[in-house]
Coordinates of C-alpha atoms in Angstrom, one line a residue:
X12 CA -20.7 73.2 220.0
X13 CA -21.1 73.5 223.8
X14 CA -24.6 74.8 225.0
X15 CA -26.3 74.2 221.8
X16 CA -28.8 71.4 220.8
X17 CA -29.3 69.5 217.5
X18 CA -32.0 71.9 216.7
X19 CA -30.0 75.4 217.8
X20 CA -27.4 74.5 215.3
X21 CA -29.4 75.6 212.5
X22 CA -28.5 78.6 209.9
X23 CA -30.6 79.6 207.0
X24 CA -28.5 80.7 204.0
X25 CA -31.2 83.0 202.4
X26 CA -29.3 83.4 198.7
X27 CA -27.2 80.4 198.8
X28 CA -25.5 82.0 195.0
X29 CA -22.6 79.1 194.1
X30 CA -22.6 77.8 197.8
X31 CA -19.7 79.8 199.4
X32 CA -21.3 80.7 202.6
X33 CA -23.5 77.0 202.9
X34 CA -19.7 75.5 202.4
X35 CA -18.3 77.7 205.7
X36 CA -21.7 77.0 207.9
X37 CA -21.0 73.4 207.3
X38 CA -17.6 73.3 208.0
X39 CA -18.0 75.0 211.2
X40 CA -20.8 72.4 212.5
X41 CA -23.9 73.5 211.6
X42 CA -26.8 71.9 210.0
X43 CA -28.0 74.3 207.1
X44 CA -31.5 75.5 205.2
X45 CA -30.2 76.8 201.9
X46 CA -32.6 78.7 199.9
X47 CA -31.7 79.7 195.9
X48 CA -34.3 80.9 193.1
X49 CA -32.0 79.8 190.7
X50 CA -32.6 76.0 189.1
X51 CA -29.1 75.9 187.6
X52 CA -27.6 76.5 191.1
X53 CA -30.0 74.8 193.2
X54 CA -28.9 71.6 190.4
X55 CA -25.2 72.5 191.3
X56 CA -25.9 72.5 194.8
X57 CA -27.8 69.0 195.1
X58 CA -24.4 67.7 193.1
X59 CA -21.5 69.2 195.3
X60 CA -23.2 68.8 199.0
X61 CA -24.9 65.6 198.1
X62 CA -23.4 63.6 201.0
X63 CA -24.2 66.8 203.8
X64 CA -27.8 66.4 202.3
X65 CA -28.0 62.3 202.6
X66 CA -27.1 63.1 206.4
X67 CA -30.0 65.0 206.6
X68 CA -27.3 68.6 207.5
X69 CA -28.6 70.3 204.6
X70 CA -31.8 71.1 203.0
X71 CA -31.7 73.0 199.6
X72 CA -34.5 74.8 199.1
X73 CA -35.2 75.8 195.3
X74 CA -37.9 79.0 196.1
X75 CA -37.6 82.5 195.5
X76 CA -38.5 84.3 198.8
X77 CA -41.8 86.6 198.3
X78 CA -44.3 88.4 200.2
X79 CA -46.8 85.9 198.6
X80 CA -47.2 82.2 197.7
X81 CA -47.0 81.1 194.0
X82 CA -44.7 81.8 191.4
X83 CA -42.7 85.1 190.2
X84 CA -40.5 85.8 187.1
X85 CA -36.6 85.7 188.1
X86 CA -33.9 87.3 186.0
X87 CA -30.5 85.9 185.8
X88 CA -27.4 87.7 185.0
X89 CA -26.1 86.2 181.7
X90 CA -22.5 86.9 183.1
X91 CA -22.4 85.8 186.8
X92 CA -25.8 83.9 187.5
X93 CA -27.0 86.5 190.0
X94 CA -30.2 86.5 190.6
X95 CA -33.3 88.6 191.5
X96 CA -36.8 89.0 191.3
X97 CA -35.8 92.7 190.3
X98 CA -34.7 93.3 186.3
X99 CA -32.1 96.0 187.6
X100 CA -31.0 94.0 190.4
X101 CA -29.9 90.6 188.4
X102 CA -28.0 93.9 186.2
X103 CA -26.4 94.9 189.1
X104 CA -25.9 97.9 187.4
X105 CA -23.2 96.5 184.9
X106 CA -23.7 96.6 181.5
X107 CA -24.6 92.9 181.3
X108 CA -28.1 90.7 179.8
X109 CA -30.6 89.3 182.0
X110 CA -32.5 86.2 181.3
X111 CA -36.2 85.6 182.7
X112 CA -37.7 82.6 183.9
X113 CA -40.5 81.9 186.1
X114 CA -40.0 79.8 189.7
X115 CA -41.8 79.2 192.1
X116 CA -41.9 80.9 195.3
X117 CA -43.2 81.8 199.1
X118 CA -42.9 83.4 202.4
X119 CA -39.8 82.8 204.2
X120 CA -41.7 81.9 207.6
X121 CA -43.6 79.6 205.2
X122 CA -40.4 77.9 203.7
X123 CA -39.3 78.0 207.4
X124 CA -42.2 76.0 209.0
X125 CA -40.4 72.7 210.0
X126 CA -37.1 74.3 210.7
X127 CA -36.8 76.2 214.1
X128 CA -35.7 77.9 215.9
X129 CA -32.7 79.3 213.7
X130 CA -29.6 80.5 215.6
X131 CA -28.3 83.1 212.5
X132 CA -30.4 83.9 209.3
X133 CA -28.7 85.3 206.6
X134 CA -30.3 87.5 204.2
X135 CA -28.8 88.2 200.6
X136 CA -31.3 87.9 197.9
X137 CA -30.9 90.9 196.0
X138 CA -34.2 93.1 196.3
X139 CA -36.2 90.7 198.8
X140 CA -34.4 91.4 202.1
X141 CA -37.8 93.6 203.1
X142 CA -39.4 90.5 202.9
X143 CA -37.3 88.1 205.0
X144 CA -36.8 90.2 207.6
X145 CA -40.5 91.1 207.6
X146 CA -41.6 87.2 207.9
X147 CA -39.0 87.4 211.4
X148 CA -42.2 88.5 212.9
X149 CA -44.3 84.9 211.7
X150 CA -41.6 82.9 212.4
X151 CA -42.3 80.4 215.5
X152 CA -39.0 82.2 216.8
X153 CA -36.5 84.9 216.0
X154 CA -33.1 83.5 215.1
X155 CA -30.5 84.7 217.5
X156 CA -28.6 86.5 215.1
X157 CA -29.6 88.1 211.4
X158 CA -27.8 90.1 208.5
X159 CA -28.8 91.8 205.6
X160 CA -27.5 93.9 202.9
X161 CA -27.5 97.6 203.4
X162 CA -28.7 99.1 200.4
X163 CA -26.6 102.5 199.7
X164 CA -29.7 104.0 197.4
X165 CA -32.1 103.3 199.7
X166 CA -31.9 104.8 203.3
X167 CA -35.4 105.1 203.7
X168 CA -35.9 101.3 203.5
X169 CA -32.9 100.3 206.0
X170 CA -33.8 102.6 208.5
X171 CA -37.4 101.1 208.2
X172 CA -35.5 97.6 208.9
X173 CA -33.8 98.7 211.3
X174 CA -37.0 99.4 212.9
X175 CA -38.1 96.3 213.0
X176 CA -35.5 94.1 213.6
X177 CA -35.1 97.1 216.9
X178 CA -39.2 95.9 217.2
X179 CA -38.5 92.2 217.5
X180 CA -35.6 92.4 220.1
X181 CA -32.8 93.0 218.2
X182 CA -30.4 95.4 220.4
X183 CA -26.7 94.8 219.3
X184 CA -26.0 96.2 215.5
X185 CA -22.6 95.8 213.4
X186 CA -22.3 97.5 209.5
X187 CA -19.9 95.1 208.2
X188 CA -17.7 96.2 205.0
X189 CA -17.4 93.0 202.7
X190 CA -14.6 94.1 200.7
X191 CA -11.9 93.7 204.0
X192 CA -13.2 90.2 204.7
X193 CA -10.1 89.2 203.1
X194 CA -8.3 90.7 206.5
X195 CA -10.4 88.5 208.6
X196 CA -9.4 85.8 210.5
X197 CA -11.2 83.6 212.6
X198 CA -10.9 83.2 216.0
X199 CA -9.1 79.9 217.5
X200 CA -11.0 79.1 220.1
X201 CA -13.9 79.7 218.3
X202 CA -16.8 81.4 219.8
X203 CA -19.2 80.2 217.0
X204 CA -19.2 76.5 216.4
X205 CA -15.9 74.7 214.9
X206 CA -12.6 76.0 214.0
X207 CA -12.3 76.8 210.5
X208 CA -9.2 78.1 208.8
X209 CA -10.9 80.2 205.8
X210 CA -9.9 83.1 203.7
X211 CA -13.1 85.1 203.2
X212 CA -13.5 86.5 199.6
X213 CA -15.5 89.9 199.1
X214 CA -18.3 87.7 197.7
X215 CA -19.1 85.9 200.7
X216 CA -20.6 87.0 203.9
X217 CA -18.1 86.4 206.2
X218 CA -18.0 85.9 209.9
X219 CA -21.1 86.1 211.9
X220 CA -22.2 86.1 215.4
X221 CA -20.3 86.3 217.6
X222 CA -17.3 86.1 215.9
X223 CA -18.1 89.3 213.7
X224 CA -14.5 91.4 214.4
X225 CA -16.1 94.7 215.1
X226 CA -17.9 96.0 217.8
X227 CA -21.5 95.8 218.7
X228 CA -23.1 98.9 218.7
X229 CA -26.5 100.7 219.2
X230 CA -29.3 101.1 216.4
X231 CA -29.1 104.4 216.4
X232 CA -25.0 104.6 216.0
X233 CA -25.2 101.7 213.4
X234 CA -27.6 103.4 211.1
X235 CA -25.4 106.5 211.9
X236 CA -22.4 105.0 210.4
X237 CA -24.6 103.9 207.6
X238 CA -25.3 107.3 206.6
X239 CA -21.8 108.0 206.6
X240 CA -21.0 105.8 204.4
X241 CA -24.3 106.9 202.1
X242 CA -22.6 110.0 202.1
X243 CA -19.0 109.0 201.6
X244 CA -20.2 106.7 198.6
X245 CA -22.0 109.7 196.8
X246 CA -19.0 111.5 196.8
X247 CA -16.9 108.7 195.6
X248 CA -19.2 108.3 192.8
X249 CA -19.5 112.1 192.0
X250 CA -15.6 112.5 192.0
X251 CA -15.3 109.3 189.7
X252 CA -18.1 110.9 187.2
X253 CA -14.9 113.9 187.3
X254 CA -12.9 111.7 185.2
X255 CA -11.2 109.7 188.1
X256 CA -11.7 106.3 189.8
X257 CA -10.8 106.8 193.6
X258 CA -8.6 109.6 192.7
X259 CA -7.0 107.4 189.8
X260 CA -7.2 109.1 186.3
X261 CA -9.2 107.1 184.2
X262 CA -6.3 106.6 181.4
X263 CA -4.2 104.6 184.1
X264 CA -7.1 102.3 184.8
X265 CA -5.6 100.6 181.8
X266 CA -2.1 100.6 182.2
X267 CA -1.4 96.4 182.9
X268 CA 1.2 97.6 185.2
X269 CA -1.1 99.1 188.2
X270 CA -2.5 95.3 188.7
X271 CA 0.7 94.1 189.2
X272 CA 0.5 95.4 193.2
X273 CA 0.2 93.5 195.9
X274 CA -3.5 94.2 196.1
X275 CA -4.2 92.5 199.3
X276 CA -1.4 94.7 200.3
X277 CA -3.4 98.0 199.2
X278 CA -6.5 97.0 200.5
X279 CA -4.8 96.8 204.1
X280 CA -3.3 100.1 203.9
X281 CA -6.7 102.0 202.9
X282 CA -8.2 99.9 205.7
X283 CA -6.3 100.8 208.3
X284 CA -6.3 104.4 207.0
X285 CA -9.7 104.2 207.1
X286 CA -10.0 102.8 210.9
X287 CA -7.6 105.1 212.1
X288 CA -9.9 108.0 210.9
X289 CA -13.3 106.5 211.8
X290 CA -14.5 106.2 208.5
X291 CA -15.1 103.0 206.1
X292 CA -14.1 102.1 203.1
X293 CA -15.6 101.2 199.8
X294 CA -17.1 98.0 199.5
X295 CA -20.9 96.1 200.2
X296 CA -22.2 96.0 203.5
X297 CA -24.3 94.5 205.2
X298 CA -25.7 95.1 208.7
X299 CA -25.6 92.5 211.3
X300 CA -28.5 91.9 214.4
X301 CA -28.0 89.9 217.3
X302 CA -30.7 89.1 220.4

């Protein structure tokens, strides 16, 4: 990776889940600080990247990220062993069970003491991403590059991180739609460490840097954008509660027949419909920082 050191070639997988994103900062170079609440994970992890942790390119870190030192209760989707420090948030909002344990857990900037400085810092942990991006400001120094989830039921709080990431330096911004990931392809040359020939699912989080395939743009248009899409969701789930699912009647939802499309197919269609109007479509997003 030309330009960068040892040290610079660090990310910090904040929400490692089932490793997807750890897997694709490896392959591309990069030495890796994976932090997971989740035992049963963190075990899976130390099994599947045991030789990138014996050559000292990946730490696993098994902490819940807090505002505080100690330990905190984490519930566990029964279903899909999501996790979060929030009941409703391990739910996701699906009619599934959530177990409880108790792990332990810190500050990031704590967790983050002997590993700096951090060239991108992902953020994904379900209901602590006010935290992580908070500790940005304890940190020895601010990674290059950061993401987080955009919560679409909570304005209030992203325009409040906005503010700070704006407050530490941040100037370039990019909302980023997970569910076209599957459209992405990486750049060859790279611009961010190796060459990888992936195919991004809408679980993982994708391209970062910059090799993100939108443009940069303001705070003020990104959060902007956001809004729109705050809006835009609302409606979606307004017309749904109508008796439709994106303008689908409910009664063909279960017709076998409408999942034999070419899905990958579809989703290309609406997203091109949706760039040529301006507009996004469905999906999670997360918003992208860089320095």
């Amino acid at each position: 990776m030309v330009g960068m050191t040892r040290e610079e070639r660090l990310i910090v997988d904040v929400g490692m889940h089932d490793g997807t994103d750890t897997a694709f900062y490896l392959a591309k170079g990069f030495n890796v600080v994976a932090i997971e609440a989740n035992p049963s994970l963190v075990r899976a992890a130390q099994v599947r990247f045991r030789p990138w942790i014996e050559a000292g390119r990946l730490t696993v870190v098994g902490k819940a990220v807090a505002d505080r030192s100690g330990t905190i209760d984490l519930y566990v989707s029964d279903e899909d062993l999501w996790g979060s420090t929030t009941p409703d948030m391990a739910r996701r909002g699906i009619a599934t069970e959530a177990s409880r344990t108790t792990v332990p857990c810190d500050t990031l900037d704590s967790i983050l003491a002997d590993h700096s400085p951090v060239h991108y810092l992902k953020v994904d942990v379900e209901g602590e991403d006010p935290a992580c991006i908070a500790a940005i400001a304890r940190l020895e120094s601010p990674p290059k590059f950061v993401s987080f989830e955009a919560d679409l039921t909570d304005s209030i709080e992203v325009a409040h991180l906005l503010d700070l990431l704006e407050g530490y330096g941040y100037r370039r911004f990019q909302l980023v739609n997970q569910a076209t990931h599957d459209l992405v392809r990486m750049p060859d040359p790279p611009l961010e460490g190796e060459f990888v020939d992936v195919s991004f699912d809408k679980h993982s989080s994708g391209p970062f840097g910059e090799e993100l395939p939108g443009r940069w743009e303001s705070r003020e248009a990104v959060e902007q954008r956001y809004r729109e899409v705050v809006r835009r969701q609302s409606a979606r789930i307004a017309y749904s509660a109508s008796g439709k699912v994106g303008g689908v009647p409910l009664a063909w939802a279960h017709r076998p027949l409408m999942w034999t499309y070419n899905r990958r197919s579809v989703r290309r269609l609406r997203h091109t419909w949706a760039t040529m109007r301006g507009v996004e479509v469905g999906g999670w997003f997360d918003i992208h920082a860089g320095r």
